[in-house]
Short mmCIF file of C-alpha atoms and ligand atoms in Angstrom, two decimals:
data_model
loop_
_atom_site.label_atom_id
_atom_site.label_comp_id
_atom_site.label_asym_id
_atom_site.label_seq_id
_atom_site.Cartn_x
_atom_site.Cartn_y
_atom_site.Cartn_z
CA VAL A 1 -6.95 34.80 -32.20
CA GLU A 2 -4.90 34.32 -35.31
CA ARG A 3 -3.07 31.06 -35.15
CA ILE A 4 -2.46 27.86 -37.00
CA PHE A 5 -5.86 26.27 -36.85
CA GLN A 6 -6.63 22.86 -38.30
CA GLY A 7 -3.20 23.03 -40.02
CA ARG A 8 -3.98 26.56 -41.68
CA LEU A 9 -3.27 30.05 -40.62
CA MET A 10 -6.79 31.56 -39.87
CA GLN A 11 -8.83 33.00 -37.23
CA ALA A 12 -10.17 30.18 -34.84
CA PRO A 13 -13.84 30.28 -35.04
CA HIS A 14 -15.60 31.63 -31.92
CA ILE A 15 -18.28 29.44 -30.54
CA ALA A 16 -20.62 30.73 -27.76
CA ILE A 17 -22.35 28.14 -25.49
CA SER A 18 -25.36 29.08 -23.33
CA GLY A 19 -25.35 27.20 -20.08
CA ALA A 20 -22.57 25.81 -17.92
CA GLY A 21 -24.25 22.55 -16.78
CA ILE A 22 -22.71 19.25 -17.52
CA ALA A 23 -23.52 19.51 -21.31
CA GLY A 24 -22.11 23.09 -21.73
CA LEU A 25 -18.92 22.47 -19.78
CA THR A 26 -18.21 19.13 -21.68
CA ALA A 27 -18.84 20.84 -25.02
CA ALA A 28 -16.56 23.68 -24.15
CA LEU A 29 -13.62 21.62 -23.20
CA ALA A 30 -14.10 19.47 -26.18
CA LEU A 31 -14.29 22.51 -28.60
CA ALA A 32 -11.33 23.99 -27.06
CA GLN A 33 -9.36 20.79 -27.51
CA LYS A 34 -10.07 20.98 -31.17
CA GLY A 35 -8.77 24.64 -31.34
CA PHE A 36 -11.97 26.73 -31.10
CA ALA A 37 -12.14 29.87 -29.13
CA VAL A 38 -15.12 29.41 -26.84
CA THR A 39 -17.26 31.66 -24.54
CA LEU A 40 -19.39 29.95 -21.99
CA ILE A 41 -22.21 31.96 -20.70
CA GLU A 42 -24.15 30.92 -17.43
CA LYS A 43 -26.91 32.86 -16.05
CA ARG A 44 -26.30 31.96 -12.44
CA THR A 45 -23.71 34.11 -10.60
CA GLY A 46 -22.11 31.19 -8.63
CA PHE A 47 -21.67 27.43 -8.72
CA THR A 48 -22.98 26.27 -5.39
CA GLU A 49 -24.01 23.06 -7.07
CA THR A 50 -26.90 21.18 -5.91
CA GLY A 51 -28.07 17.80 -6.96
CA ALA A 52 -27.62 14.38 -5.58
CA GLY A 53 -26.15 11.34 -7.08
CA ILE A 54 -25.54 10.75 -10.78
CA GLN A 55 -24.68 7.48 -12.46
CA LEU A 56 -21.92 7.51 -15.10
CA SER A 57 -21.99 4.59 -17.57
CA PRO A 58 -18.90 3.45 -19.44
CA ASN A 59 -20.00 5.54 -22.57
CA ALA A 60 -19.76 8.72 -20.47
CA VAL A 61 -16.49 7.79 -18.67
CA ARG A 62 -14.79 6.87 -21.84
CA GLY A 63 -15.93 10.49 -23.21
CA LEU A 64 -14.45 12.07 -20.21
CA GLU A 65 -11.19 10.16 -20.53
CA THR A 66 -10.79 11.95 -24.00
CA LEU A 67 -10.88 15.09 -22.35
CA GLY A 68 -8.03 14.00 -19.93
CA LEU A 69 -10.41 13.64 -16.91
CA GLY A 70 -10.08 9.85 -16.71
CA SER A 71 -8.04 9.75 -13.56
CA ALA A 72 -10.02 12.52 -11.83
CA ILE A 73 -13.37 10.92 -12.56
CA ARG A 74 -12.25 7.59 -11.33
CA ARG A 75 -11.06 9.21 -8.03
CA ALA A 76 -14.36 10.95 -7.50
CA GLY A 77 -16.46 7.98 -8.19
CA PHE A 78 -17.69 4.85 -6.62
CA GLU A 79 -17.52 1.67 -8.74
CA PRO A 80 -20.53 -0.59 -7.48
CA GLU A 81 -20.40 -4.30 -8.11
CA GLU A 82 -23.95 -4.77 -9.48
CA VAL A 83 -27.51 -3.39 -9.53
CA ALA A 84 -29.54 -5.71 -7.23
CA ILE A 85 -33.38 -5.51 -8.23
CA HIS A 86 -35.80 -6.30 -5.72
CA SER A 87 -39.68 -6.10 -5.33
CA ALA A 88 -40.89 -3.59 -2.88
CA THR A 89 -42.17 -6.79 -0.89
CA GLY A 90 -38.53 -7.80 -0.49
CA ARG A 91 -37.85 -10.49 -3.21
CA GLU A 92 -34.61 -10.10 -5.12
CA ILE A 93 -35.84 -10.49 -8.67
CA GLY A 94 -32.76 -9.75 -10.79
CA ALA A 95 -29.42 -8.18 -11.01
CA VAL A 96 -27.31 -6.36 -13.50
CA ALA A 97 -23.62 -6.94 -13.68
CA LEU A 98 -21.41 -3.78 -13.26
CA ARG A 99 -17.85 -4.64 -11.94
CA PRO A 100 -15.74 -5.98 -13.46
CA PHE A 101 -18.17 -6.60 -16.30
CA MET A 102 -18.37 -2.91 -17.47
CA GLN A 103 -14.64 -2.56 -17.54
CA GLU A 104 -14.02 -5.88 -19.29
CA ASN A 105 -16.70 -5.34 -22.04
CA TYR A 106 -16.65 -1.63 -22.48
CA GLU A 107 -13.18 -0.44 -21.52
CA ALA A 108 -14.44 1.86 -18.69
CA PRO A 109 -16.07 1.46 -15.40
CA TYR A 110 -19.61 2.23 -14.41
CA LEU A 111 -19.38 4.84 -11.74
CA THR A 112 -21.78 6.49 -9.17
CA LEU A 113 -20.90 9.97 -7.79
CA LEU A 114 -22.09 13.23 -6.63
CA ARG A 115 -23.47 15.48 -9.38
CA ALA A 116 -21.68 18.31 -7.74
CA ASP A 117 -18.35 16.50 -7.86
CA LEU A 118 -18.76 15.79 -11.70
CA HIS A 119 -19.74 19.49 -12.20
CA THR A 120 -16.89 20.81 -10.12
CA LEU A 121 -14.40 18.54 -11.89
CA LEU A 122 -15.50 19.89 -15.29
CA LEU A 123 -15.57 23.48 -14.13
CA ASP A 124 -11.97 23.20 -12.93
CA ALA A 125 -11.03 21.98 -16.25
CA VAL A 126 -12.69 24.80 -18.03
CA ARG A 127 -11.22 27.44 -15.69
CA GLY A 128 -7.79 26.00 -16.33
CA THR A 129 -8.15 26.16 -20.15
CA PRO A 130 -6.89 29.57 -21.72
CA SER A 131 -8.79 29.47 -24.97
CA LEU A 132 -12.08 29.34 -22.85
CA ARG A 133 -13.94 32.31 -21.53
CA LEU A 134 -16.47 31.75 -18.85
CA ILE A 135 -18.96 34.61 -18.17
CA VAL A 136 -21.41 34.09 -15.23
CA GLY A 137 -24.41 36.07 -14.29
CA ARG A 138 -25.53 36.54 -17.99
CA ASN A 139 -28.75 35.23 -19.48
CA VAL A 140 -28.47 34.41 -23.25
CA SER A 141 -31.94 35.88 -23.89
CA HIS A 142 -31.98 36.43 -27.59
CA TRP A 143 -30.04 35.77 -30.86
CA GLN A 144 -30.19 36.46 -34.44
CA GLU A 145 -28.36 35.02 -37.40
CA GLU A 146 -26.63 37.47 -39.80
CA ARG A 147 -24.82 36.04 -42.75
CA GLU A 148 -21.72 34.34 -41.55
CA GLN A 149 -22.41 34.89 -37.88
CA ILE A 150 -24.85 34.80 -34.86
CA ASN A 151 -25.42 37.80 -32.75
CA LEU A 152 -26.27 37.17 -29.01
CA THR A 153 -27.93 39.46 -26.57
CA LEU A 154 -26.92 38.78 -22.96
CA THR A 155 -28.82 40.26 -20.09
CA THR A 156 -28.16 40.66 -16.54
CA GLU A 157 -30.77 40.37 -13.61
CA LYS A 158 -30.54 44.00 -13.01
CA GLY A 159 -31.66 44.65 -16.65
CA GLY A 160 -28.10 45.31 -18.23
CA ALA A 161 -27.63 44.16 -21.70
CA GLU A 162 -24.65 43.52 -23.88
CA THR A 163 -24.01 41.70 -27.33
CA LEU A 164 -21.61 39.01 -28.39
CA GLU A 165 -20.80 37.72 -31.89
CA ALA A 166 -20.04 34.18 -32.59
CA ALA A 167 -19.81 31.71 -35.52
CA ALA A 168 -22.36 29.42 -33.81
CA LEU A 169 -24.56 29.18 -30.52
CA ILE A 170 -24.64 25.84 -28.77
CA GLY A 171 -27.87 25.82 -26.39
CA ALA A 172 -27.00 23.85 -23.31
CA ASP A 173 -29.47 25.76 -21.30
CA GLY A 174 -31.26 22.72 -19.84
CA LEU A 175 -34.70 21.42 -19.51
CA HIS A 176 -36.56 24.84 -20.00
CA SER A 177 -34.22 25.94 -22.73
CA LYS A 178 -34.74 29.40 -24.27
CA THR A 179 -32.57 28.40 -27.21
CA ARG A 180 -34.98 25.49 -28.14
CA GLU A 181 -37.91 27.85 -27.89
CA GLN A 182 -36.14 30.59 -30.13
CA MET A 183 -35.40 27.79 -32.62
CA GLY A 184 -39.07 27.65 -33.17
CA ASP A 185 -40.01 24.71 -30.96
CA LYS A 186 -42.79 26.17 -28.80
CA ARG A 187 -43.60 22.88 -26.99
CA SER A 188 -43.04 22.87 -23.21
CA PRO A 189 -41.67 19.89 -21.51
CA VAL A 190 -44.54 17.65 -20.24
CA PHE A 191 -44.90 16.79 -16.56
CA ALA A 192 -44.59 13.10 -16.36
CA LYS A 193 -46.91 12.94 -13.08
CA ALA A 194 -44.09 11.75 -11.14
CA ILE A 195 -41.64 13.49 -8.53
CA ALA A 196 -38.18 12.22 -7.76
CA TRP A 197 -37.31 12.64 -3.99
CA ARG A 198 -33.63 12.57 -3.09
CA ALA A 199 -31.60 12.57 -0.05
CA LEU A 200 -28.09 11.93 1.04
CA VAL A 201 -27.21 10.38 4.32
CA PRO A 202 -23.86 9.16 5.72
CA LEU A 203 -23.17 5.65 4.66
CA VAL A 204 -22.37 4.71 8.28
CA ASP A 205 -25.84 5.35 9.40
CA ALA A 206 -27.31 2.90 6.72
CA PRO A 207 -28.36 -0.59 7.47
CA ASP A 208 -25.64 -3.23 6.58
CA PHE A 209 -27.32 -4.57 3.31
CA ALA A 210 -27.07 -0.96 1.90
CA LYS A 211 -23.23 -0.95 2.47
CA ASP A 212 -22.62 -4.10 0.37
CA GLY A 213 -21.13 -2.04 -2.42
CA ARG A 214 -24.25 -2.54 -4.76
CA VAL A 215 -26.87 -0.24 -6.21
CA HIS A 216 -30.28 -1.45 -4.92
CA LEU A 217 -33.38 -0.86 -6.97
CA TRP A 218 -36.85 -1.42 -5.31
CA LEU A 219 -39.97 -1.81 -7.60
CA GLY A 220 -43.33 -1.28 -6.29
CA ARG A 221 -46.79 -0.45 -7.70
CA GLN A 222 -46.62 2.96 -5.93
CA GLY A 223 -43.27 3.82 -7.38
CA HIS A 224 -39.55 2.96 -7.11
CA VAL A 225 -36.55 3.59 -4.89
CA VAL A 226 -32.91 3.44 -5.75
CA HIS A 227 -29.86 3.81 -3.50
CA TYR A 228 -26.15 3.58 -3.88
CA PRO A 229 -22.97 5.00 -2.36
CA VAL A 230 -21.45 8.27 -3.70
CA GLY A 231 -18.91 10.68 -2.48
CA GLN A 232 -16.19 7.89 -2.75
CA GLY A 233 -18.25 5.70 -0.58
CA ARG A 234 -18.82 8.18 2.25
CA LEU A 235 -22.52 8.91 1.47
CA LEU A 236 -25.61 6.90 0.45
CA ASN A 237 -27.57 8.67 -2.26
CA ILE A 238 -31.37 7.64 -1.97
CA VAL A 239 -33.93 8.51 -4.73
CA ALA A 240 -37.58 7.59 -4.73
CA VAL A 241 -39.85 8.15 -7.50
CA LEU A 242 -43.57 8.66 -6.66
CA PRO A 243 -46.71 9.52 -8.59
CA ALA A 244 -47.92 13.13 -8.19
CA GLN A 245 -50.69 15.28 -9.72
CA GLU A 246 -48.86 18.55 -9.46
CA ALA A 247 -45.27 19.48 -10.34
CA VAL A 248 -42.91 21.34 -8.01
CA PRO A 249 -40.69 24.15 -9.39
CA GLY A 250 -36.90 23.72 -9.50
CA TRP A 251 -34.49 21.01 -8.42
CA SER A 252 -34.71 21.29 -4.66
CA GLN A 253 -38.09 21.69 -3.33
CA PRO A 254 -38.43 20.22 0.31
CA GLY A 255 -40.52 17.04 0.53
CA GLU A 256 -42.50 15.73 3.72
CA ARG A 257 -40.71 12.98 5.51
CA ASP A 258 -43.86 11.45 6.83
CA GLU A 259 -45.43 11.38 3.28
CA MET A 260 -42.38 9.25 2.13
CA ILE A 261 -42.66 6.82 4.96
CA ALA A 262 -46.33 6.49 4.55
CA ALA A 263 -45.91 5.77 0.80
CA TRP A 264 -43.92 2.55 1.65
CA ALA A 265 -45.69 1.55 4.95
CA LYS A 266 -46.55 -1.69 3.44
CA ALA A 267 -43.12 -2.50 1.95
CA ALA A 268 -40.54 -4.87 3.17
CA GLN A 269 -38.72 -3.91 6.35
CA PRO A 270 -35.08 -3.07 4.59
CA LEU A 271 -36.98 -0.77 2.32
CA ARG A 272 -38.86 1.03 5.14
CA GLU A 273 -35.51 1.39 6.93
CA ILE A 274 -34.13 3.04 3.84
CA VAL A 275 -36.82 5.52 3.43
CA SER A 276 -36.90 6.52 7.29
CA LEU A 277 -33.27 7.25 7.25
CA PRO A 278 -33.36 10.83 5.74
CA ALA A 279 -34.42 13.70 8.02
CA GLU A 280 -34.95 15.96 4.95
CA TRP A 281 -35.99 15.24 1.28
CA LEU A 282 -35.62 17.40 -1.77
CA CYS A 283 -37.87 17.07 -4.64
CA TRP A 284 -37.91 17.72 -8.31
CA SER A 285 -40.49 16.96 -11.07
CA LEU A 286 -39.85 14.72 -13.86
CA TYR A 287 -40.42 15.90 -17.42
CA ASP A 288 -40.59 14.41 -20.71
CA LEU A 289 -40.41 15.78 -24.44
CA PRO A 290 -39.91 13.77 -27.49
CA VAL A 291 -37.00 15.06 -29.46
CA HIS A 292 -37.88 17.28 -32.27
CA ARG A 293 -34.69 18.93 -33.92
CA LEU A 294 -31.24 19.31 -32.59
CA ALA A 295 -29.76 22.13 -34.93
CA GLN A 296 -31.00 25.00 -37.21
CA GLY A 297 -28.77 27.16 -39.10
CA ARG A 298 -25.95 28.27 -36.74
CA CYS A 299 -27.62 27.04 -33.68
CA ALA A 300 -27.53 23.67 -32.08
CA LEU A 301 -28.87 21.97 -28.89
CA ILE A 302 -27.11 19.59 -26.49
CA GLY A 303 -28.05 17.90 -23.35
CA ASP A 304 -31.34 18.45 -21.66
CA ALA A 305 -32.03 21.50 -23.82
CA GLY A 306 -32.13 19.16 -27.00
CA HIS A 307 -33.63 15.94 -25.40
CA PRO A 308 -35.17 15.98 -21.92
CA ILE A 309 -35.22 12.42 -20.79
CA LEU A 310 -36.84 10.54 -17.91
CA PRO A 311 -34.20 9.14 -15.59
CA PHE A 312 -35.15 5.50 -15.93
CA LEU A 313 -32.17 4.56 -18.38
CA ALA A 314 -29.73 6.84 -16.19
CA GLN A 315 -28.49 8.49 -19.36
CA GLY A 316 -29.27 12.29 -18.84
CA ALA A 317 -25.59 13.15 -18.02
CA ALA A 318 -24.13 10.48 -20.34
CA LEU A 319 -26.05 11.85 -23.37
CA ALA A 320 -25.06 15.30 -22.55
CA ILE A 321 -21.41 14.27 -22.51
CA GLU A 322 -21.78 12.37 -25.70
CA ASP A 323 -23.32 15.36 -27.45
CA GLY A 324 -20.66 17.83 -26.59
CA LEU A 325 -18.01 15.36 -27.81
CA CYS A 326 -19.76 14.56 -30.91
CA LEU A 327 -20.47 18.18 -31.71
CA ALA A 328 -16.83 19.19 -31.20
CA ARG A 329 -15.49 16.33 -33.36
CA ILE A 330 -17.78 17.30 -36.35
CA CYS A 331 -17.15 21.03 -35.92
CA GLY A 332 -13.30 20.29 -35.76
CA GLU A 333 -13.62 18.28 -39.10
CA ASN A 334 -15.48 21.22 -40.75
CA PRO A 335 -14.53 24.36 -39.09
CA THR A 336 -15.00 26.67 -42.15
CA ASP A 337 -18.69 25.53 -42.54
CA ILE A 338 -20.15 25.40 -39.14
CA ALA A 339 -23.73 25.31 -40.40
CA SER A 340 -23.00 22.03 -42.37
CA ALA A 341 -21.30 20.64 -39.33
CA LEU A 342 -24.23 21.29 -37.15
CA ARG A 343 -26.66 19.72 -39.63
CA LEU A 344 -24.37 16.63 -39.64
CA TYR A 345 -24.32 16.72 -35.87
CA THR A 346 -28.08 16.52 -35.76
CA LYS A 347 -28.18 13.65 -38.25
CA ILE A 348 -25.72 11.64 -36.23
CA ARG A 349 -27.18 12.23 -32.83
CA LEU A 350 -30.96 12.05 -33.57
CA PRO A 351 -31.42 8.30 -33.81
CA ARG A 352 -29.43 7.74 -30.71
CA VAL A 353 -31.11 10.14 -28.42
CA ARG A 354 -34.59 9.12 -29.72
CA GLN A 355 -33.78 5.50 -29.00
CA ALA A 356 -32.74 6.44 -25.51
CA HIS A 357 -35.75 8.52 -25.05
CA THR A 358 -38.07 5.51 -26.03
CA ILE A 359 -36.21 3.10 -23.74
CA ALA A 360 -36.26 5.33 -20.80
CA ARG A 361 -39.98 5.85 -21.03
CA ARG A 362 -40.52 2.05 -21.49
CA ASN A 363 -38.39 1.33 -18.40
CA GLY A 364 -40.48 3.61 -16.42
CA MET A 365 -43.61 1.64 -17.43
CA LEU A 366 -41.77 -1.66 -16.66
CA TYR A 367 -40.75 -0.29 -13.16
CA ARG A 368 -44.41 0.34 -12.27
CA ALA A 369 -45.86 -2.90 -13.93
CA THR A 370 -48.25 -4.91 -11.78
CA GLY A 371 -49.91 -8.46 -12.14
CA LEU A 372 -49.13 -10.45 -15.17
CA LYS A 373 -46.79 -7.74 -16.66
CA ALA A 374 -44.74 -7.68 -13.42
CA LEU A 375 -44.53 -11.47 -13.39
CA LEU A 376 -43.33 -11.63 -16.99
CA ARG A 377 -40.79 -8.84 -16.36
CA ASN A 378 -39.46 -10.73 -13.25
CA LEU A 379 -39.18 -14.09 -15.30
CA ARG A 380 -37.37 -12.24 -18.06
CA MET A 381 -34.82 -10.78 -15.38
CA ALA A 382 -34.19 -14.02 -13.95
CA HIS A 383 -33.76 -15.74 -17.46
CA LEU A 384 -31.28 -13.13 -18.59
CA GLY A 385 -29.16 -13.18 -15.36
CA PRO A 386 -26.86 -10.30 -14.36
CA GLU A 387 -24.69 -10.30 -17.54
CA GLY A 388 -27.54 -10.71 -19.81
CA MET A 389 -29.32 -7.82 -18.16
CA ALA A 390 -26.32 -5.54 -18.78
CA ARG A 391 -25.89 -6.81 -22.30
CA ARG A 392 -29.35 -5.56 -23.17
CA TYR A 393 -27.72 -2.16 -23.29
CA ASP A 394 -24.78 -2.87 -25.28
CA TRP A 395 -25.85 -0.17 -27.79
CA VAL A 396 -25.84 2.31 -24.60
CA TYR A 397 -22.64 1.35 -22.85
CA GLY A 398 -20.68 0.36 -25.94
CA HIS A 399 -21.41 3.65 -27.85
CA ARG A 400 -18.41 5.24 -29.58
CA ASP A 401 -18.72 8.42 -31.36
C1 FAD B 1 -29.33 22.37 -10.05
C2 FAD B 1 -29.52 21.04 -10.65
C3 FAD B 1 -29.42 19.80 -9.93
C4 FAD B 1 -29.62 18.60 -10.61
N1 FAD B 1 -29.75 17.42 -9.86
C5 FAD B 1 -29.69 16.21 -10.45
C6 FAD B 1 -29.64 15.06 -9.79
O1 FAD B 1 -29.58 15.07 -8.47
N2 FAD B 1 -29.56 13.80 -10.26
C7 FAD B 1 -29.71 13.73 -11.73
O2 FAD B 1 -29.67 12.74 -12.34
N3 FAD B 1 -29.77 14.85 -12.47
C8 FAD B 1 -29.74 16.05 -12.01
N4 FAD B 1 -29.81 17.23 -12.76
C9 FAD B 1 -29.98 17.04 -14.14
C10 FAD B 1 -28.68 16.78 -14.87
O3 FAD B 1 -27.51 17.49 -14.38
C11 FAD B 1 -29.18 16.94 -16.22
O4 FAD B 1 -30.11 16.00 -16.64
C12 FAD B 1 -27.86 16.38 -17.05
O5 FAD B 1 -26.61 16.43 -16.55
C13 FAD B 1 -27.78 17.30 -18.36
O6 FAD B 1 -27.36 18.48 -18.14
P1 FAD B 1 -27.42 19.80 -18.84
O7 FAD B 1 -26.18 20.45 -18.86
O8 FAD B 1 -28.04 19.47 -20.20
O9 FAD B 1 -28.58 20.56 -18.24
P2 FAD B 1 -28.36 21.40 -16.81
O10 FAD B 1 -27.62 20.51 -15.87
O11 FAD B 1 -29.90 21.66 -16.37
O12 FAD B 1 -27.68 22.83 -17.03
C14 FAD B 1 -28.21 23.79 -17.72
C15 FAD B 1 -27.38 25.10 -17.43
O13 FAD B 1 -27.91 26.30 -18.19
C16 FAD B 1 -28.08 27.27 -17.37
N5 FAD B 1 -29.04 28.14 -18.17
C17 FAD B 1 -30.46 28.17 -18.31
N6 FAD B 1 -30.86 28.97 -19.16
C18 FAD B 1 -29.83 29.80 -19.31
C19 FAD B 1 -29.72 30.99 -20.21
N7 FAD B 1 -30.78 31.53 -20.88
N8 FAD B 1 -28.52 31.55 -20.30
C20 FAD B 1 -27.40 31.00 -19.74
N9 FAD B 1 -27.46 29.98 -18.81
C21 FAD B 1 -28.65 29.35 -18.82
C22 FAD B 1 -28.52 26.83 -16.14
O14 FAD B 1 -28.42 27.75 -15.04
C23 FAD B 1 -27.70 25.53 -15.98
O15 FAD B 1 -26.42 25.69 -15.34
C24 FAD B 1 -29.80 18.53 -12.07
C25 FAD B 1 -29.55 19.67 -12.73
C26 FAD B 1 -29.51 21.04 -12.17
C27 FAD B 1 -29.46 22.27 -12.94
#
């Protein structure tokens, strides 16, 4: 499309994105907002989204606001009052201030919502953007750089193949990214010897304490449990992380209810009540991979493709959103030299995603601490108080691109 682009009459550079998850959809919208022509390629044929709850901290909500999705995300979300932290034996050991603290300090709320609602909201915005083309049922299976462009090979499940030319490829193809592999990073994500079990139940069925508008986090030597309202407060999202020797494939492997109940048999009564609520659990394995590089030539990685992160800082979706916005801003500032723009993107994002990765890992160890380490952890939480606990993550929540 020849048009006025960045104040000049020129062809709007065409950018291809592999993967229409939260990272890919956000990047597509942000790049379109900067005037780029975007093709978003998704290997699945439909979007019957799975997933349970997702937490969106103010840094992510502010990012979505810049895409014009502020009111929609606030409508879809639930704004909890605080995170109440308990030991699995029933002692309340600390809290993290959320409402109104987050809005007052970081100019956006901390929300909990269904992953499917977030995905749908982004997808609707993509479908409503004329300069964005969404192709489903195509796998970005190969690409090659040639002078000023990148040539992609798209394949279908039935063995069909087609090609596409673009000025750059953004790999937003998730944890087991093909783009990352083709960029020369042959490492596979490492199974963290833990499985996340998730379930959604109607909030009306939950015990009263779970309806108090707070996120509850229970820490035990056998793992941890977190539960919070989602679906605008209609549903309770429960996630339990337990150790495991073997990984399970995908995001939705059925889990045995009795196994979950047995794992918490010696826990406090309210926690036992929570884990007994769901009739069905779905499991996904947790993976970890230290960040290597985020760009090479005309190709860049965003979201889980670039930096798989353990969920113990609740920043998976938030970092994916930040990546997309940062990438679009930098490409928008230098549209005639995309390769340099991608190098700058990697320089800007690497320190932040590395720090988040390290802290998420450390939190996982703190959650499982026992003996003296657990005692010191609990004393520190009590000493900091709810606002002090929240302020530890100023660098996360207050981040501006
Ligand atoms: C089905 C599902 C359920 C999830 N459930 C939860 C949850 O309950 N709670 C939680 O905290 N997080 C969940 N996550 C993870 C969370 O969405 C991500 O950690 C975070 O949002 C970052 O997203 P992403 O876009 O980088 O990756 P993803 O969300 O993994 O998206 C990657 C996308 O790329 C597509 N793709 C992969 N390879 C190719 C290819 N070669 N060509 C084209 N397309 C490709 C995939 O089909 C997918 O749509 C889930 C992810 C998925 C895919």
